[in-house]
Amino acid sequence: TAATRRRQPVGFPMLRLKRAPWAATGEARLLRRGSVPGLQHAPWAATGAVRPLATPAPVGSTRVVGGANLDWGRLPFNYTQTASVVRYEYENGAWDAGTEHADPHVKVHLLSHVINFGQSCFEGLKAFHTADGRIVVFNPACNARRLQSSARRLALPEVPEDVFLEAVERAVRANIEYLPPYGSHGAMYVRPVVFGHGAEMQLRFSGRATFAVSATPVGPFFPREAGLKPVRALVVTDYDRAATRGTGSYKVGGNYAPDMIVSERTRERGYDVSLFLDSATQSYVDEFSVANFVGITRNGTLVTPKSASILPSCTKYVVMRVAERLGIRVEERPLPWREALTLSEAAACGTAVVLNPMASLTRPADAAGRWGDEEVRFDGHETIQRLYDHVVALQLGEVDDPDGLLHEVHCDER
């Protein structure tokens, strides 16, 4: 409905929290089904065991959630061919009505700006099959507004929020048999992208663009067998992720291609993920190559860096809301690297990972001798686990959704 589509997203901008009656105790407020006695006591919460499967939701007369019969409990975080993509074309100052295509390939001119100048921006969000059999997309309004922000920065036409939501819904419906069923630990990763194309030699918008949405089933970003698996982060000392007043706060393709060699070298050194400091002074934490940074101080405060170079994570702002409702103090502010060395917990936070704890943060010695090897190792991730459990329960419809973040996709309308 129009009312549903105009709900305020979490993250653009972040709103002040309104305390729910159960916030002071940190109790997870359950849905009326009452089949789960309490989030903290659910059998799968501590063990990471696969949740009981819900009955697949019917779609039309032939296709159902999980109907592709993949090995849902062992999905990688990678692309799987699905049934359809949705494409909208921009020309003569307007977006068309959009079309669905079985072929995920597009044909563009070699002189298109997306190829030569990197004029593209994208989003990532997830769809879920919930405990009560609904099909939902998590917090899509935030992604819609972030894509608009990125498009403005690249002189691309903005996608109206209602068109964005329509496209995401169409992509989910068209690929419903690839939506992992409730209980599988999987999700449908939805990837909207906007790019400029058409033959244009000068540094200006060609007048033509494509907005496309693909969807594919995924498992966890970082491999895990039972529960969350902490990973090791290496601070990058010879590259910067984003320049001051650059495009770091926008989700544009050009921010990610330069990180590929950095990520490869990080893995070659035996680490799992790269962590960037600020480009100006190399003294403040910015973010990971794949996600935002959150930490837990020794007094239990959740702290996350604030910088104009950091991509504003839609998931991070949900985590911050959940933390406040659980009685955890939240601070979004500049985070000195020296302070990061004193944290009791740290994690990567984003759509792909949700929250993944760190086993350690390591900064190699500076070749000029300005600092030696520095490392902090974390003994546990109790608070990160607690926040992760609550966010995942929210995504799966196992607890109340006071902010209206679950955007329901009604698949019986096809």
Coordinates of C-alpha atoms in Angstrom, one line a residue:
T1 CA 0.0 0.0 0.0
A2 CA 1.0 3.6 -0.4
A3 CA 1.1 4.0 3.4
T4 CA 3.5 1.0 3.7
R5 CA 5.8 2.4 1.0
R6 CA 6.1 5.8 2.8
R7 CA 7.4 4.4 6.1
Q8 CA 10.4 6.2 7.3
P9 CA 13.5 4.0 6.7
V10 CA 16.0 3.4 9.4
G11 CA 19.3 5.0 8.4
F12 CA 18.2 8.0 6.2
P13 CA 18.2 9.8 8.5
M14 CA 18.4 8.0 11.8
L15 CA 15.4 8.9 14.0
R16 CA 15.2 9.2 17.7
L17 CA 14.2 6.0 19.4
K18 CA 10.9 5.6 21.2
R19 CA 11.2 3.2 24.1
A20 CA 8.9 0.2 23.9
P21 CA 7.6 -1.1 27.3
W22 CA 9.9 -4.1 27.1
A23 CA 13.0 -2.1 26.2
A24 CA 14.4 -1.7 29.7
T25 CA 14.6 -5.4 30.3
G26 CA 16.0 -6.3 26.8
E27 CA 13.2 -8.9 26.5
A28 CA 12.4 -9.9 22.9
R29 CA 8.7 -9.2 22.3
L30 CA 7.3 -12.2 20.5
L31 CA 4.6 -12.5 17.9
R32 CA 1.2 -13.7 18.8
R33 CA 2.1 -17.2 17.6
G34 CA 3.9 -17.8 20.8
S35 CA 5.6 -20.9 19.5
V36 CA 9.1 -19.6 20.5
P37 CA 9.2 -19.2 24.3
G38 CA 11.8 -16.4 24.2
L39 CA 14.5 -15.3 21.8
Q40 CA 17.3 -15.8 24.4
H41 CA 16.0 -19.3 25.2
A42 CA 15.3 -20.5 21.6
P43 CA 17.2 -23.8 21.0
W44 CA 18.9 -22.4 17.9
A45 CA 20.0 -19.1 19.5
A46 CA 23.1 -20.5 21.3
T47 CA 23.9 -23.4 19.1
G48 CA 23.4 -22.0 15.6
A49 CA 21.3 -25.0 14.7
V50 CA 19.0 -24.8 11.7
R51 CA 15.6 -23.4 12.7
P52 CA 12.5 -25.5 12.1
L53 CA 11.2 -25.0 8.5
A54 CA 7.9 -23.2 8.1
T55 CA 5.4 -24.4 5.5
P56 CA 6.4 -22.8 2.2
A57 CA 4.1 -20.0 1.1
P58 CA 2.1 -20.8 -2.0
V59 CA 2.6 -18.6 -5.0
G60 CA 0.0 -18.9 -7.8
S61 CA -0.6 -22.5 -8.5
T62 CA 2.8 -23.9 -9.3
R63 CA 5.7 -21.9 -7.8
V64 CA 6.5 -21.9 -4.1
V65 CA 9.1 -20.6 -1.7
G66 CA 12.1 -22.9 -1.9
G67 CA 10.7 -24.6 -5.0
A68 CA 14.1 -24.6 -6.7
N69 CA 15.1 -27.4 -4.3
L70 CA 18.6 -26.2 -3.7
D71 CA 20.7 -27.3 -0.8
W72 CA 19.3 -24.5 1.3
G73 CA 21.3 -25.2 4.4
R74 CA 24.7 -25.0 2.5
L75 CA 24.2 -22.0 0.2
P76 CA 27.4 -20.0 -0.5
F77 CA 27.5 -16.3 -0.6
N78 CA 27.7 -16.2 -4.4
Y79 CA 25.6 -15.9 -7.5
T80 CA 23.1 -18.6 -8.5
Q81 CA 21.3 -18.4 -11.8
T82 CA 17.6 -17.5 -11.1
A83 CA 14.5 -17.1 -13.3
S84 CA 14.4 -13.4 -14.0
V85 CA 15.7 -9.9 -13.7
V86 CA 13.8 -6.6 -13.8
R87 CA 14.9 -3.7 -16.0
Y88 CA 13.8 -0.1 -16.3
E89 CA 15.1 2.2 -18.9
Y90 CA 15.6 6.0 -18.6
E91 CA 15.4 8.1 -21.8
N92 CA 13.9 11.4 -22.8
G93 CA 13.8 12.4 -19.1
A94 CA 11.7 9.6 -17.7
W95 CA 11.8 6.0 -16.5
D96 CA 9.7 3.5 -18.4
A97 CA 7.3 0.9 -16.8
G98 CA 10.0 -1.8 -16.5
T99 CA 10.2 -5.2 -18.0
E100 CA 11.2 -8.7 -16.8
H101 CA 13.9 -10.7 -18.6
A102 CA 15.1 -14.3 -18.3
D103 CA 18.5 -13.2 -19.7
P104 CA 20.6 -11.5 -17.0
H105 CA 22.9 -9.9 -19.6
V106 CA 22.6 -6.3 -21.0
K107 CA 23.9 -4.8 -24.2
V108 CA 25.6 -1.4 -24.0
H109 CA 27.8 0.7 -26.2
L110 CA 31.6 0.5 -25.7
L111 CA 31.7 4.2 -25.1
S112 CA 29.1 4.1 -22.3
H113 CA 30.1 5.9 -19.2
V114 CA 29.5 2.8 -17.1
I115 CA 32.4 1.2 -18.9
N116 CA 34.8 4.1 -19.3
F117 CA 34.0 6.4 -16.4
G118 CA 32.5 4.0 -13.9
Q119 CA 29.2 5.8 -13.8
S120 CA 27.3 3.2 -11.7
C121 CA 25.8 2.9 -8.3
F122 CA 24.1 0.0 -6.6
E123 CA 22.5 -1.4 -3.5
G124 CA 22.2 -4.6 -1.6
L125 CA 19.2 -5.7 0.5
K126 CA 17.7 -9.0 1.5
A127 CA 14.3 -10.8 1.3
F128 CA 13.2 -13.4 3.8
H129 CA 10.6 -16.1 4.3
T130 CA 9.4 -15.4 7.9
A131 CA 8.3 -17.6 10.8
D132 CA 4.6 -17.0 10.0
G133 CA 5.0 -17.7 6.3
R134 CA 5.2 -14.1 4.9
I135 CA 7.6 -12.9 2.3
V136 CA 9.3 -9.7 3.3
V137 CA 12.1 -7.4 2.2
F138 CA 14.1 -5.8 5.1
N139 CA 14.2 -2.0 5.4
P140 CA 14.0 -1.3 1.6
A141 CA 13.1 2.4 2.0
C142 CA 16.6 3.1 3.4
N143 CA 18.2 1.4 0.4
A144 CA 15.9 3.4 -1.9
R145 CA 17.0 6.7 -0.5
R146 CA 20.7 5.7 -0.4
L147 CA 20.5 4.8 -4.1
Q148 CA 19.0 8.2 -4.8
S149 CA 21.9 9.8 -2.9
S150 CA 24.5 7.9 -4.9
A151 CA 22.8 8.6 -8.2
R152 CA 22.8 12.4 -7.5
R153 CA 26.5 12.2 -6.7
L154 CA 27.2 10.6 -10.1
A155 CA 24.8 12.8 -12.2
L156 CA 22.5 9.8 -12.8
P157 CA 18.7 10.1 -12.8
E158 CA 17.2 9.2 -9.4
V159 CA 14.9 6.2 -9.1
P160 CA 11.7 7.3 -7.3
E161 CA 11.1 5.4 -4.1
D162 CA 7.9 3.9 -5.3
V163 CA 9.6 2.6 -8.5
F164 CA 12.4 1.2 -6.4
L165 CA 10.0 -0.7 -4.2
E166 CA 8.0 -1.9 -7.2
A167 CA 11.1 -3.2 -8.9
V168 CA 12.3 -5.0 -5.8
E169 CA 8.9 -6.6 -5.3
R170 CA 8.8 -7.7 -8.9
A171 CA 12.3 -9.3 -8.7
V172 CA 11.3 -11.2 -5.5
R173 CA 8.0 -12.4 -7.1
A174 CA 9.7 -13.5 -10.3
N175 CA 12.2 -15.6 -8.5
I176 CA 10.1 -16.8 -5.6
E177 CA 11.2 -20.4 -5.9
Y178 CA 14.8 -19.3 -5.2
L179 CA 13.8 -17.7 -1.9
P180 CA 15.4 -19.9 0.9
P181 CA 12.7 -21.2 3.2
Y182 CA 12.4 -20.2 6.8
G183 CA 14.8 -22.2 9.0
S184 CA 17.5 -22.6 6.4
H185 CA 19.8 -19.7 7.5
G186 CA 19.5 -18.4 3.9
A187 CA 18.1 -15.2 2.3
M188 CA 17.5 -13.8 -1.1
Y189 CA 20.1 -11.1 -1.9
V190 CA 18.5 -8.4 -4.0
R191 CA 20.9 -6.2 -6.0
P192 CA 19.5 -3.0 -7.6
V193 CA 22.0 -1.1 -9.9
V194 CA 21.8 2.1 -11.9
F195 CA 24.3 2.9 -14.6
G196 CA 24.7 5.4 -17.5
H197 CA 25.2 4.2 -21.0
G198 CA 25.0 5.3 -24.6
A199 CA 27.8 6.6 -26.8
E200 CA 29.1 9.8 -25.2
M201 CA 32.7 11.1 -25.4
Q202 CA 32.4 14.1 -23.1
L203 CA 32.2 14.2 -19.3
R204 CA 28.4 14.6 -19.0
F205 CA 25.3 12.5 -18.7
S206 CA 24.4 10.8 -22.0
G207 CA 20.7 11.0 -21.3
R208 CA 20.3 7.2 -21.1
A209 CA 20.5 5.0 -18.0
T210 CA 19.3 1.6 -16.8
F211 CA 17.9 0.6 -13.5
A212 CA 18.0 -3.2 -13.0
V213 CA 17.3 -5.5 -10.1
S214 CA 18.5 -9.1 -9.8
A215 CA 18.0 -11.5 -7.0
T216 CA 19.9 -14.6 -5.9
P217 CA 19.8 -17.0 -2.9
V218 CA 22.7 -16.7 -0.5
G219 CA 24.1 -18.2 2.7
P220 CA 26.3 -16.4 5.2
F221 CA 29.0 -14.1 3.9
F222 CA 31.7 -15.5 6.2
P223 CA 31.5 -19.4 6.4
R224 CA 30.2 -20.7 9.7
E225 CA 29.3 -24.2 10.9
A226 CA 27.5 -23.4 14.1
G227 CA 26.9 -19.9 15.2
L228 CA 29.0 -16.9 14.5
K229 CA 32.7 -17.5 13.6
P230 CA 35.0 -14.6 14.5
V231 CA 37.4 -13.5 11.7
R232 CA 40.7 -11.7 11.6
A233 CA 41.1 -8.2 10.3
L234 CA 44.2 -6.5 8.9
V235 CA 44.6 -2.8 8.9
V236 CA 45.5 -1.5 5.4
T237 CA 48.6 0.8 5.6
D238 CA 49.5 1.3 1.9
Y239 CA 46.1 2.1 0.4
D240 CA 43.2 4.4 1.2
R241 CA 39.6 3.4 0.7
A242 CA 38.2 6.9 0.1
A243 CA 39.6 10.4 0.0
T244 CA 38.2 13.2 2.2
R245 CA 35.2 14.8 0.4
G246 CA 35.3 11.9 -2.2
T247 CA 32.8 9.2 -2.8
G248 CA 33.3 7.1 0.3
S249 CA 29.8 7.8 1.6
Y250 CA 28.1 6.7 -1.6
K251 CA 27.6 3.2 -2.8
V252 CA 29.3 3.6 -6.2
G253 CA 31.1 1.0 -8.2
G254 CA 34.4 2.9 -8.2
N255 CA 34.8 2.5 -4.5
Y256 CA 35.0 -1.3 -4.8
A257 CA 37.2 -2.1 -7.8
P258 CA 40.3 -0.6 -6.1
D259 CA 39.7 -2.8 -3.0
M260 CA 40.0 -6.0 -4.9
I261 CA 43.8 -6.1 -4.9
V262 CA 43.7 -5.0 -1.2
S263 CA 41.4 -7.8 -0.3
E264 CA 43.5 -10.3 -2.2
R265 CA 46.7 -9.3 -0.4
T266 CA 44.9 -9.4 2.9
R267 CA 43.9 -13.0 2.3
E268 CA 47.4 -13.9 1.1
R269 CA 48.7 -12.8 4.5
G270 CA 46.3 -15.1 6.3
Y271 CA 43.6 -12.5 7.3
D272 CA 39.9 -12.5 6.4
V273 CA 39.0 -8.9 5.9
S274 CA 40.7 -5.5 5.4
L275 CA 40.1 -2.5 7.7
F276 CA 40.8 1.0 6.6
L277 CA 41.7 4.1 8.7
D278 CA 41.0 7.6 7.6
S279 CA 43.0 8.8 4.6
A280 CA 44.0 12.2 6.1
T281 CA 45.8 11.1 9.3
Q282 CA 45.7 7.3 9.4
S283 CA 44.7 7.7 13.0
Y284 CA 40.9 7.1 13.1
V285 CA 38.9 3.9 12.1
D286 CA 36.8 4.3 9.0
E287 CA 35.4 0.9 7.9
F288 CA 36.1 -2.5 6.6
S289 CA 36.3 -3.2 2.9
V290 CA 33.0 -5.0 3.0
A291 CA 31.1 -3.5 5.9
N292 CA 30.9 -0.8 8.6
F293 CA 32.7 -1.1 11.9
V294 CA 31.1 -1.5 15.3
G295 CA 32.8 -2.0 18.6
I296 CA 31.9 -2.7 22.2
T297 CA 33.8 -0.7 24.8
R298 CA 34.9 -2.1 28.2
N299 CA 32.0 -0.4 29.8
G300 CA 29.5 -2.0 27.4
T301 CA 28.9 0.9 25.1
L302 CA 28.4 0.3 21.4
V303 CA 30.6 2.7 19.5
T304 CA 30.7 3.1 15.7
P305 CA 32.9 5.5 13.7
K306 CA 31.4 8.7 12.3
S307 CA 33.0 10.2 9.2
A308 CA 32.0 11.8 5.9
S309 CA 34.0 9.1 4.1
I310 CA 32.0 6.1 5.5
L311 CA 29.1 4.5 3.7
P312 CA 26.0 4.9 5.9
S313 CA 25.0 1.3 6.5
C314 CA 21.2 0.7 6.6
T315 CA 21.9 -2.4 8.7
K316 CA 24.1 -0.5 11.2
Y317 CA 21.4 1.9 12.0
V318 CA 19.0 -1.0 12.7
V319 CA 21.7 -2.5 15.0
M320 CA 21.9 0.9 16.8
R321 CA 18.2 1.0 17.3
V322 CA 18.1 -2.6 18.6
A323 CA 21.0 -1.8 20.9
E324 CA 19.2 1.1 22.5
R325 CA 16.1 -0.9 23.0
L326 CA 18.2 -3.5 24.8
G327 CA 19.5 -0.9 27.1
I328 CA 22.9 -0.6 25.5
R329 CA 24.4 2.9 25.2
V330 CA 25.2 3.9 21.6
E331 CA 27.7 6.4 20.4
E332 CA 28.4 7.3 16.8
R333 CA 31.5 9.4 16.8
P334 CA 35.1 9.5 15.5
L335 CA 36.9 6.4 16.8
P336 CA 40.6 6.8 17.2
W337 CA 42.7 3.7 16.3
R338 CA 44.3 3.9 19.8
E339 CA 40.9 3.5 21.3
A340 CA 40.0 0.5 19.0
L341 CA 42.9 -1.3 20.6
T342 CA 41.1 -1.1 24.0
L343 CA 37.7 -2.5 22.8
S344 CA 36.3 -5.6 24.3
E345 CA 34.5 -6.7 21.1
A346 CA 34.4 -5.6 17.5
A347 CA 32.4 -6.6 14.4
A348 CA 31.7 -5.9 10.8
C349 CA 28.2 -4.7 10.2
G350 CA 26.3 -4.6 6.9
T351 CA 23.6 -6.2 4.7
A352 CA 25.8 -9.2 3.7
V353 CA 27.3 -10.0 7.1
V354 CA 24.6 -8.5 9.4
L355 CA 27.1 -8.7 12.3
N356 CA 30.2 -10.8 12.2
P357 CA 32.6 -10.6 15.2
M358 CA 36.3 -10.0 14.9
A359 CA 38.8 -12.4 16.4
S360 CA 41.5 -9.7 16.2
L361 CA 42.5 -6.4 14.7
T362 CA 46.1 -6.2 13.5
R363 CA 48.1 -3.2 12.2
P364 CA 51.5 -4.0 10.8
A365 CA 54.5 -1.9 11.6
D366 CA 55.0 1.2 9.6
A367 CA 58.0 1.1 7.2
A368 CA 59.0 4.6 8.3
G369 CA 59.1 3.5 11.9
R370 CA 56.2 5.7 13.1
W371 CA 54.6 2.7 14.9
G372 CA 55.4 -0.9 15.5
D373 CA 53.2 -4.0 15.1
E374 CA 49.9 -3.5 16.9
E375 CA 47.2 -6.0 17.6
V376 CA 44.2 -6.5 19.8
R377 CA 42.6 -10.0 20.3
F378 CA 39.1 -10.5 21.5
D379 CA 38.2 -13.2 23.9
G380 CA 34.5 -13.4 23.0
H381 CA 31.5 -11.7 21.4
E382 CA 28.7 -11.9 23.8
T383 CA 27.2 -8.5 23.1
I384 CA 27.7 -8.9 19.3
Q385 CA 25.9 -12.3 19.5
R386 CA 23.0 -10.8 21.4
L387 CA 22.6 -8.0 18.9
Y388 CA 22.9 -10.4 15.9
D389 CA 20.3 -12.7 17.4
H390 CA 17.8 -9.9 17.8
V391 CA 18.4 -8.4 14.3
V392 CA 18.0 -11.8 12.7
A393 CA 14.9 -12.5 14.7
L394 CA 13.5 -9.2 13.5
Q395 CA 14.3 -10.0 9.8
L396 CA 12.6 -13.4 10.2
G397 CA 9.5 -12.0 11.8
E398 CA 10.1 -13.8 15.1
V399 CA 9.8 -10.6 17.2
D400 CA 7.7 -7.5 16.8
D401 CA 8.7 -4.9 14.2
P402 CA 8.0 -1.6 15.9
D403 CA 9.6 0.5 13.2
G404 CA 7.8 -1.2 10.3
L405 CA 11.0 -2.4 8.6
L406 CA 9.5 -5.6 7.1
H407 CA 8.1 -4.7 3.7
E408 CA 5.7 -7.5 2.8
V409 CA 5.6 -8.8 -0.8
H410 CA 2.2 -10.2 -1.7
C411 CA 2.9 -12.9 -4.2
D412 CA -0.7 -14.1 -4.6
E413 CA -1.3 -11.0 -6.8
R414 CA 0.5 -12.6 -9.8

